[in-house]
XYZ file of C-alpha atoms in Angstrom:
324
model
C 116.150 -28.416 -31.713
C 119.463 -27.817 -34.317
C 120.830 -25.187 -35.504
C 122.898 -24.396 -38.211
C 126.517 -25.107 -36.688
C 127.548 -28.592 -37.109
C 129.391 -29.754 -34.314
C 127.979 -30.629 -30.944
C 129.735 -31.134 -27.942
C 129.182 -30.829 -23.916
C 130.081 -28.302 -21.849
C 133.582 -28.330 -20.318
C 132.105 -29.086 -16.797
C 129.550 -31.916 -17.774
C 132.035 -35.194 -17.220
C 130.576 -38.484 -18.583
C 131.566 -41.707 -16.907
C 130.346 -45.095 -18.413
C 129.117 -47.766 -15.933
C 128.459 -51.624 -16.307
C 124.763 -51.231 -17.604
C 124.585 -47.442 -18.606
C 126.304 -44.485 -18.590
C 125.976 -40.682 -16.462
C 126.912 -37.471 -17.291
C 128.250 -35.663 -14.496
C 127.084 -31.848 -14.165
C 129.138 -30.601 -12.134
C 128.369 -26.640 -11.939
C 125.184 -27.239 -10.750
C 125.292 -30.285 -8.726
C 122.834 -32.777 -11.248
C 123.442 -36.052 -12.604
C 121.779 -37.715 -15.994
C 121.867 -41.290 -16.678
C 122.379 -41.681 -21.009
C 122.495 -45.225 -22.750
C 126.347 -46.365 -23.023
C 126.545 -46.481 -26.787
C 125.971 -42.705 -26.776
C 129.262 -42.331 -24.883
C 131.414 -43.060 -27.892
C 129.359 -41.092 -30.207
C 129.701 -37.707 -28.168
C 133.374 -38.422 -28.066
C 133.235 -38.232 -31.432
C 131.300 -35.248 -31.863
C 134.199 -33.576 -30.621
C 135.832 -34.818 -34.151
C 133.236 -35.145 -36.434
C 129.937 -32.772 -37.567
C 126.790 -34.105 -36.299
C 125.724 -34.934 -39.745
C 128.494 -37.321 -40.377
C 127.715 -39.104 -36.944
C 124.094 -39.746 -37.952
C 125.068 -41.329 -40.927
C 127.234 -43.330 -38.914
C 125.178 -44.351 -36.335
C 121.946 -43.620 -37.193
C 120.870 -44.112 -40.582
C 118.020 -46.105 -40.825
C 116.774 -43.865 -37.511
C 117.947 -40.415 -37.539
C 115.153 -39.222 -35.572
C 115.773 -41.711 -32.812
C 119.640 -40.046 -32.353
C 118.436 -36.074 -32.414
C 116.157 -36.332 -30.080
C 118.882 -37.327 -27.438
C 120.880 -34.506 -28.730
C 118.008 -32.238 -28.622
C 117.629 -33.620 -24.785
C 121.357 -32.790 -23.658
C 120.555 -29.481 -25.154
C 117.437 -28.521 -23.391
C 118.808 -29.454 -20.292
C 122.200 -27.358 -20.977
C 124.540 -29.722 -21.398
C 125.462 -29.213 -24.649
C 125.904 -26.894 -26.921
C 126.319 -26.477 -31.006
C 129.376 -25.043 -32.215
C 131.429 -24.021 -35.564
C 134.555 -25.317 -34.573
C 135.015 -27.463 -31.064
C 138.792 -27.033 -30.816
C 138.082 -23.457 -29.355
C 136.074 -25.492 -26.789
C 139.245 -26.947 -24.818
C 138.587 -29.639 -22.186
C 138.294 -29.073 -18.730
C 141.761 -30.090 -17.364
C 140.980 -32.271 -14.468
C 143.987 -31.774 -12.523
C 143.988 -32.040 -8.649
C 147.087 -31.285 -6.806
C 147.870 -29.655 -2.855
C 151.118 -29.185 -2.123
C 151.589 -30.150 1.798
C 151.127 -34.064 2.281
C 148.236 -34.050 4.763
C 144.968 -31.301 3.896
C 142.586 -32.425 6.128
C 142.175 -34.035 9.470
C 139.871 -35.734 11.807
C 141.024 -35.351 15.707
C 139.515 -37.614 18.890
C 140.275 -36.532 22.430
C 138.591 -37.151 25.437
C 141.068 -34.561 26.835
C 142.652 -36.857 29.081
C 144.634 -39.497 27.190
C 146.598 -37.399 25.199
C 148.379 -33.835 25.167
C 145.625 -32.840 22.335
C 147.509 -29.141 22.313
C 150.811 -31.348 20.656
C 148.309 -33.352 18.519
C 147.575 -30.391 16.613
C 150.709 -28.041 16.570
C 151.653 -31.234 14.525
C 149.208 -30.435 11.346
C 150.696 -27.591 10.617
C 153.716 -28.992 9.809
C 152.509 -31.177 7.234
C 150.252 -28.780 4.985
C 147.023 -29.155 7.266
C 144.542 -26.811 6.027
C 141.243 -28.099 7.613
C 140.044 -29.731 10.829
C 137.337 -31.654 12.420
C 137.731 -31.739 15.822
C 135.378 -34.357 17.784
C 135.139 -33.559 22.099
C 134.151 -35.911 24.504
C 133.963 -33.270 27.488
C 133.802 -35.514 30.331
C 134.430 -32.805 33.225
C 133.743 -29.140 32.578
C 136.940 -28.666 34.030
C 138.561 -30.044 30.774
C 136.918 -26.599 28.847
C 139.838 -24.769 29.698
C 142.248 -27.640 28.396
C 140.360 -27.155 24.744
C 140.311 -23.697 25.400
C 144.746 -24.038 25.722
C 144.947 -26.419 22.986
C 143.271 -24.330 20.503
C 145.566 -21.548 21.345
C 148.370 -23.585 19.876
C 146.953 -23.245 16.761
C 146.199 -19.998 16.484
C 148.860 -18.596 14.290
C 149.130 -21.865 12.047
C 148.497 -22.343 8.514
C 144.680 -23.786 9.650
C 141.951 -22.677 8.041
C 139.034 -23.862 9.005
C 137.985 -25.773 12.379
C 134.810 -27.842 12.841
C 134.090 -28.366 16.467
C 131.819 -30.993 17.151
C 131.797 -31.378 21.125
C 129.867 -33.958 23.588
C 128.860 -33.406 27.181
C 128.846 -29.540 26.622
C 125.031 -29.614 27.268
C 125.406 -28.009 30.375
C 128.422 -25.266 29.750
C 126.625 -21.747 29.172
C 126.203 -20.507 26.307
C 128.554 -17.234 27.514
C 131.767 -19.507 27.566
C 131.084 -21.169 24.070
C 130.427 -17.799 22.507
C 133.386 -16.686 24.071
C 135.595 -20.212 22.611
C 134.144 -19.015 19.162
C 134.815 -15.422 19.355
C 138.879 -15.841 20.788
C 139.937 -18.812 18.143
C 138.840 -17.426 15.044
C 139.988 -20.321 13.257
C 137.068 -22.195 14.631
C 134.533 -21.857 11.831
C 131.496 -23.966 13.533
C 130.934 -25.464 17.218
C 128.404 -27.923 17.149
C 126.926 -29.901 20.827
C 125.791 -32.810 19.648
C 123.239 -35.211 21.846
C 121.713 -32.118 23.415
C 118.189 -31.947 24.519
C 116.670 -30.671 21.454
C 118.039 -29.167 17.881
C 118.520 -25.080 17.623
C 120.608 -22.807 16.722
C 122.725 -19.534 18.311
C 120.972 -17.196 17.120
C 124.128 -14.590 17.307
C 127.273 -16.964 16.178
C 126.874 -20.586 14.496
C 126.699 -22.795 17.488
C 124.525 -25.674 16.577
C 122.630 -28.121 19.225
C 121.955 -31.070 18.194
C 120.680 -34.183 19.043
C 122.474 -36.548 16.996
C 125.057 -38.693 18.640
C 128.724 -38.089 18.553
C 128.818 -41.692 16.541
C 126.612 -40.066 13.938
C 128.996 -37.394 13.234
C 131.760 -39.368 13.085
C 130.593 -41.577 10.648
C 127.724 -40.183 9.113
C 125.896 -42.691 6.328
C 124.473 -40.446 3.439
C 123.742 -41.563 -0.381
C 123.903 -38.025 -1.084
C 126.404 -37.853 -4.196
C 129.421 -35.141 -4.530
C 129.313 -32.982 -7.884
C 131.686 -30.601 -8.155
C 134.891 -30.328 -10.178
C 137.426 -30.784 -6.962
C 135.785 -33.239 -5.804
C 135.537 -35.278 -9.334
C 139.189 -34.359 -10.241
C 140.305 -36.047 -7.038
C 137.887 -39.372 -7.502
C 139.069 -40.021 -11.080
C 142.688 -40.436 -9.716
C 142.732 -40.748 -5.454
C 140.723 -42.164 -2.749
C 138.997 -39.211 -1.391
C 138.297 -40.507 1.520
C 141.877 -41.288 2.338
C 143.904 -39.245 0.028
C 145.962 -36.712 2.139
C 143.937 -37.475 5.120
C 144.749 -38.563 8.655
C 142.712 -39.363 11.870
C 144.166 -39.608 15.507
C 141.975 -41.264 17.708
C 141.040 -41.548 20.954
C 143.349 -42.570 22.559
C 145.783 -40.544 20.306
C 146.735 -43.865 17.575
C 147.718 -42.527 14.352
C 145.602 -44.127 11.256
C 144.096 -43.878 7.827
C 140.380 -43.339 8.977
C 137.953 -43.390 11.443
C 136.517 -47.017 10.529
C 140.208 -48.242 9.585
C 142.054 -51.139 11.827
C 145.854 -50.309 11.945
C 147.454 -48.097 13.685
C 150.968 -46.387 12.802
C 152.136 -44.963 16.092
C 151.320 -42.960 19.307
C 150.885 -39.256 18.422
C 152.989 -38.285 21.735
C 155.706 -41.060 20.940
C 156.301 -40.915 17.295
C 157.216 -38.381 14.276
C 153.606 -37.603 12.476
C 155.509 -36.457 9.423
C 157.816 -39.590 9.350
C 154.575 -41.739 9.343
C 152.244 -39.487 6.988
C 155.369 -39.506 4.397
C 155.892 -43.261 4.709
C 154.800 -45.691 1.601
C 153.003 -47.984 4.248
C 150.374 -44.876 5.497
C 150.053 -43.933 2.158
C 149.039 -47.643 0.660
C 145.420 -46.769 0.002
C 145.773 -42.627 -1.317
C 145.497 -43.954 -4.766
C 143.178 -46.873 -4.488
C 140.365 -44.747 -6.674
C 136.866 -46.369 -7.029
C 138.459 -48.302 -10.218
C 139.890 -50.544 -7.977
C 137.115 -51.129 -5.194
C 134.889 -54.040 -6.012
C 131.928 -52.696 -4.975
C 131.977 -49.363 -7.260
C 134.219 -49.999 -10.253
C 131.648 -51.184 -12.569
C 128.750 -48.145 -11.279
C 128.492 -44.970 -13.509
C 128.789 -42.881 -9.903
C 131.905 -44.261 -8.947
C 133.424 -41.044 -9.029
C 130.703 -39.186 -7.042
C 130.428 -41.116 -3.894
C 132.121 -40.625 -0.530
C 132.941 -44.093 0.843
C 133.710 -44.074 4.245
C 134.383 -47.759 5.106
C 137.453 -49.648 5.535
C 138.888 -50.929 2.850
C 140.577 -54.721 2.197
C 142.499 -56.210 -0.296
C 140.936 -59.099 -2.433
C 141.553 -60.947 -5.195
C 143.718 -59.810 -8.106
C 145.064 -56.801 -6.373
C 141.408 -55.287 -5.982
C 140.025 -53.578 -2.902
C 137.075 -54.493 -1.300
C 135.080 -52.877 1.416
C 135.608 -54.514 4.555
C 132.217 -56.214 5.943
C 131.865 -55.197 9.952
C 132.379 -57.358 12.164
C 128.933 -58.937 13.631
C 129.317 -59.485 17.772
């Protein structure tokens, strides 16, 4: 399928990254992903320059037929498009900035070894937008000790909460509605290793009966395609980038699978330890540097949750667990 118009070019959201062995173009309005052979990455960069025409000649002599129908393929599956004149087609700018130093963050408490209410009035403070928030409820009596720490968050910058609580089983359903209904930052409250899986049927409290391990570490090949997502991959680790986890017994550190700690979250400044060059080692080790991903054309769409290393040459490696 051609048309008249002599240029062809992708649309401004369809990103193509070149692996070892082939190539992918990344759709990232609606979520898909197309593997391409690598030589055709440097001809649709120069589409951009040159008329299709002129790029068959180039390329494709002896075998015209062989290059248009790979052209007529990114068009049928709208990624492409023909055009008159691609400079009124700008690039998509793939720019990802957030102005406090931490955005997200993942919180442990057992409500015991740690004042969990000072844990979090100290997000705030350092841009904090989101929160997931992992419960081990080991007396029902602790409820009311979430119920207080919550509160001093209510009036923060916060956005969203995820609530993910164990040994609620038993707590009626009237005092979790009523958790949900008072914080309204709190924008889901899951109870994981319940009895069975369901669902509130008037607010979104969600039983389930995964463990608490498989929320905090969930293992998924599902790929990420979307344009923040992608614009933070090309550049940061988004798994650590602007991220920080307190555990359990309130350590501050880079993730949930990640060795060293930096302090004691009731002991030591979380600003002068999220600011410092030594928590902030890995923000920019991207999945160019990782061993394991740097030469795969989905680099940039995977989540990688492991610990990281360093190896030879200055590259990263994923750290292998540790077999008991």
């Amino acid at each position: 399928m051609t048309t008249s118009k002599p240029y062809f070019i992708l649309f401004a959201h369809n990103q193509v990254v070149e692996g070892e062995k082939r190539a992918a173009i990344y759709d990232l309005k609606q979520a898909r992903v197309f593997y391409i052979p690598k030589v055709l990455v440097g001809i649709l960069e120069e589409l951009r320059e040159q008329p299709l025409d002129k790029i068959v000649e180039t390329y494709a002599a002896d075998q015209p037929k062989a290059l248009l129908q790979y052209i007529d393929f990114l068009q049928d599956y709208d990624l492409g498009f023909y055009v008159d004149d691609p400079q009124k087609f700008p690039q998509l700018p793939l720019f990802y900035y957030y102005p406090g130093t931490i955005q997200n963050a993942i919180v442990l408490s057992d409500l015991k070894s740690y004042d969990l209410g000072t844990a979090l009035r100290e997000l705030p403070a350092q841009g904090c937008r989101f929160l997931n928030l992992f419960i081990d409820l080991q007396d029902d009596l602790d409820f009311e000790r979430l119920w207080q720490a919550l509160g001093q968050v209510a009036q923060s910058i916060l956005v969203s909460i995820q609530l993910v609580i164990r040994g609620a089983e038993a707590l009626p359903s009237a005092s979790l509605k009523a958790l949900y209904l008072q914080h309204k930052k709190l924008s889901q409250i899951t109870i994981c290793e319940s009895n069975a899986n369901r669902v509130d049927s008037e607010i979104p409290i969600h039983y389930s009966e995964g463990s608490l391990e498989e929320f905090l570490a969930p293992t998924s090949d599902q790929l990420i395609l979307n344009i923040p997502f992608f614009s933070e991959a090309i550049r940061f680790n988004p798994y650590y980038y602007q991220k920080v986890v307190i555990s359990w017994k309130g350590e501050i550190k880079n993730g949930i699978n990640t060795q060293k700690e930096f302090g004691w979250i009731q002991d030591d400044s979380l600003g002068e330890i999220v600011t410092s060059v030594d928590f902030q080692q890995l923000w920019e080790v991207n999945a160019d540097q990782i061993t394991e991903l740097q030469n795969s054309e989905l680099r940039y769409a995977k989540f990688i949750n492991q610990a990281l290393e360093i190896g030879r040459e200055e590259q990263f490696q994923i750290r292998k667990p540790v077999l008991s």
